[in-house]
One Martini backbone bead per residue (centre of mass of N, CA, C, O) as a GRO file, in nm:
protein
  151
    1MET     BB    1   9.809  -2.155   7.367
    2HIS     BB    2   9.714  -1.865   7.562
    3PRO     BB    3   9.734  -1.638   7.778
    4ARG     BB    4   9.600  -1.334   7.850
    5MET     BB    5   9.792  -1.333   8.109
    6PRO     BB    6   9.942  -1.320   8.364
    7ASN     BB    7   9.938  -1.412   8.660
    8PRO     BB    8   9.830  -1.205   8.912
    9VAL     BB    9  10.067  -1.301   9.119
   10THR     BB   10  10.289  -1.178   8.918
   11VAL     BB   11  10.189  -0.887   8.887
   12LEU     BB   12  10.110  -0.916   9.212
   13PRO     BB   13  10.329  -1.057   9.424
   14GLY     BB   14  10.192  -0.992   9.707
   15ALA     BB   15   9.970  -1.223   9.679
   16MET     BB   16  10.110  -1.511   9.717
   17ARG     BB   17  10.167  -1.534  10.016
   18PRO     BB   18   9.885  -1.516  10.147
   19LEU     BB   19   9.769  -1.754   9.977
   20MET     BB   20   9.968  -1.968  10.086
   21LYS     BB   21   9.909  -1.939  10.383
   22ILE     BB   22   9.630  -2.064  10.377
   23VAL     BB   23   9.730  -2.336  10.295
   24GLU     BB   24   9.922  -2.386  10.524
   25VAL     BB   25   9.706  -2.362  10.757
   26ALA     BB   26   9.524  -2.597  10.652
   27ARG     BB   27   9.760  -2.812  10.699
   28GLN     BB   28   9.710  -2.776  11.035
   29GLY     BB   29   9.402  -2.906  11.092
   30GLY     BB   30   9.420  -3.249  11.066
   31VAL     BB   31   9.403  -3.313  10.776
   32PRO     BB   32   9.468  -3.512  10.548
   33GLU     BB   33   9.658  -3.461  10.280
   34ALA     BB   34   9.489  -3.636  10.080
   35THR     BB   35   9.221  -3.482  10.126
   36LEU     BB   36   9.314  -3.204  10.036
   37GLU     BB   37   9.391  -3.293   9.749
   38LEU     BB   38   9.110  -3.392   9.665
   39VAL     BB   39   8.967  -3.121   9.713
   40HIS     BB   40   9.123  -2.961   9.510
   41LEU     BB   41   9.060  -3.129   9.267
   42ARG     BB   42   8.751  -3.116   9.267
   43VAL     BB   43   8.713  -2.811   9.256
   44SER     BB   44   8.877  -2.782   8.985
   45GLN     BB   45   8.683  -2.956   8.826
   46VAL     BB   46   8.422  -2.790   8.868
   47ASN     BB   47   8.566  -2.520   8.747
   48GLY     BB   48   8.759  -2.589   8.501
   49CYS     BB   49   9.082  -2.592   8.605
   50SER     BB   50   9.351  -2.697   8.439
   51ALA     BB   51   9.583  -2.599   8.614
   52CYS     BB   52   9.483  -2.735   8.883
   53VAL     BB   53   9.436  -3.022   8.796
   54ASP     BB   54   9.729  -3.067   8.707
   55GLY     BB   55   9.870  -2.979   8.972
   56GLY     BB   56   9.708  -3.152   9.174
   57SER     BB   57   9.783  -3.422   9.054
   58ARG     BB   58  10.092  -3.397   9.084
   59THR     BB   59  10.086  -3.357   9.394
   60ALA     BB   60   9.938  -3.620   9.468
   61ARG     BB   61  10.144  -3.814   9.346
   62LYS     BB   62  10.393  -3.712   9.516
   63SER     BB   63  10.208  -3.807   9.787
   64GLY     BB   64  10.095  -4.107   9.682
   65GLU     BB   65   9.873  -4.112   9.494
   66SER     BB   66   9.658  -4.287   9.311
   67GLU     BB   67   9.537  -4.335   8.998
   68GLU     BB   68   9.272  -4.459   9.074
   69ARG     BB   69   9.175  -4.216   9.256
   70LEU     BB   70   9.220  -3.982   9.060
   71GLY     BB   71   9.026  -4.096   8.835
   72ALA     BB   72   8.770  -4.104   9.056
   73VAL     BB   73   8.686  -3.814   9.160
   74THR     BB   74   8.444  -3.748   8.956
   75ALA     BB   75   8.319  -4.047   9.085
   76TRP     BB   76   8.301  -4.075   9.419
   77ARG     BB   77   8.009  -4.197   9.456
   78GLU     BB   78   8.066  -4.475   9.251
   79THR     BB   79   8.319  -4.549   9.434
   80PRO     BB   80   8.536  -4.751   9.653
   81TYR     BB   81   8.809  -4.551   9.722
   82PHE     BB   82   8.659  -4.408   9.966
   83THR     BB   83   8.607  -4.273  10.243
   84ASP     BB   84   8.380  -4.127  10.446
   85ALA     BB   85   8.549  -3.875  10.497
   86GLU     BB   86   8.613  -3.805  10.207
   87ARG     BB   87   8.327  -3.779  10.112
   88ALA     BB   88   8.251  -3.549  10.297
   89ALA     BB   89   8.465  -3.347  10.177
   90LEU     BB   90   8.358  -3.362   9.883
   91ALA     BB   91   8.079  -3.260   9.939
   92LEU     BB   92   8.161  -2.989  10.060
   93ALA     BB   93   8.321  -2.892   9.816
   94GLU     BB   94   8.087  -2.876   9.622
   95SER     BB   95   7.895  -2.694   9.783
   96ALA     BB   96   8.103  -2.455   9.828
   97THR     BB   97   8.128  -2.407   9.513
   98ARG     BB   98   7.803  -2.438   9.440
   99LEU     BB   99   7.629  -2.195   9.563
  100ALA     BB  100   7.392  -2.144   9.332
  101ASP     BB  101   7.244  -2.443   9.305
  102ARG     BB  102   7.110  -2.354   9.587
  103GLN     BB  103   6.959  -2.214   9.846
  104ASP     BB  104   7.128  -2.420  10.018
  105ALA     BB  105   7.446  -2.450   9.971
  106VAL     BB  106   7.489  -2.605  10.262
  107PRO     BB  107   7.361  -2.862  10.370
  108ASP     BB  108   7.305  -3.015  10.666
  109GLN     BB  109   7.385  -3.296  10.564
  110VAL     BB  110   7.669  -3.217  10.471
  111TRP     BB  111   7.772  -3.091  10.728
  112ASP     BB  112   7.717  -3.319  10.930
  113GLU     BB  113   7.901  -3.536  10.797
  114ALA     BB  114   8.159  -3.367  10.831
  115ALA     BB  115   8.129  -3.331  11.146
  116ARG     BB  116   8.154  -3.649  11.199
  117HIS     BB  117   8.481  -3.640  11.092
  118TYR     BB  118   8.529  -3.335  11.186
  119ASP     BB  119   8.648  -3.100  11.347
  120GLU     BB  120   8.675  -2.765  11.364
  121ARG     BB  121   8.957  -2.765  11.246
  122GLY     BB  122   8.900  -2.940  11.001
  123LEU     BB  123   8.673  -2.756  10.880
  124ALA     BB  124   8.852  -2.514  10.853
  125ALA     BB  125   9.053  -2.647  10.658
  126LEU     BB  126   8.849  -2.723  10.438
  127ILE     BB  127   8.746  -2.430  10.380
  128LEU     BB  128   9.014  -2.300  10.317
  129MET     BB  129   9.083  -2.483  10.077
  130ILE     BB  130   8.835  -2.427   9.908
  131GLY     BB  131   8.867  -2.122   9.886
  132ALA     BB  132   9.158  -2.114   9.768
  133THR     BB  133   9.092  -2.275   9.523
  134ASN     BB  134   8.870  -2.103   9.401
  135LEU     BB  135   9.065  -1.861   9.358
  136PHE     BB  136   9.273  -1.992   9.179
  137ASN     BB  137   9.069  -2.071   8.963
  138ARG     BB  138   8.981  -1.777   8.886
  139LEU     BB  139   9.252  -1.679   8.803
  140ASN     BB  140   9.311  -1.895   8.583
  141ALA     BB  141   9.050  -1.887   8.414
  142SER     BB  142   9.035  -1.577   8.344
  143THR     BB  143   9.346  -1.599   8.214
  144ARG     BB  144   9.418  -1.878   8.081
  145GLN     BB  145   9.579  -2.078   8.209
  146ILE     BB  146   9.822  -2.330   8.163
  147ALA     BB  147   9.877  -2.644   8.168
  148GLY     BB  148  10.204  -2.683   8.308
  149ALA     BB  149  10.344  -2.397   8.329
  150TRP     BB  150  10.431  -2.426   8.655
  151GLY     BB  151  10.570  -2.739   8.657
   0.00000   0.00000   0.00000
């Protein structure tokens, strides 16, 4: 396996700092770190970004996430390992990632459940993390970045 080219943020290094700043700001929105890590992982799974699935799993493990929960993220609806707040964040992550799957990309039911668990700052943090992850997934998938290559 070989990437098509280096990651675009290494080709145009001025891009990395603002992208990482979005993630940094998202981490200041009051959402638990574990939830943001799960959101990042689920978005990356939906998008099939092996580099971000690998990296996200590693980061989550270092943050203390259990193998049991990491292994169950793909089936979060059918497992007992997640809180209602985490489920709401994962549902929002999936809807905001699969924008073209339905006419109403993020249905009121999904939004309202997320808003029941997170205040406006928390919702902003989740949306920023979802958006940043989607961008990183698109950079990596388009250029076929290799899982594990970033350390």
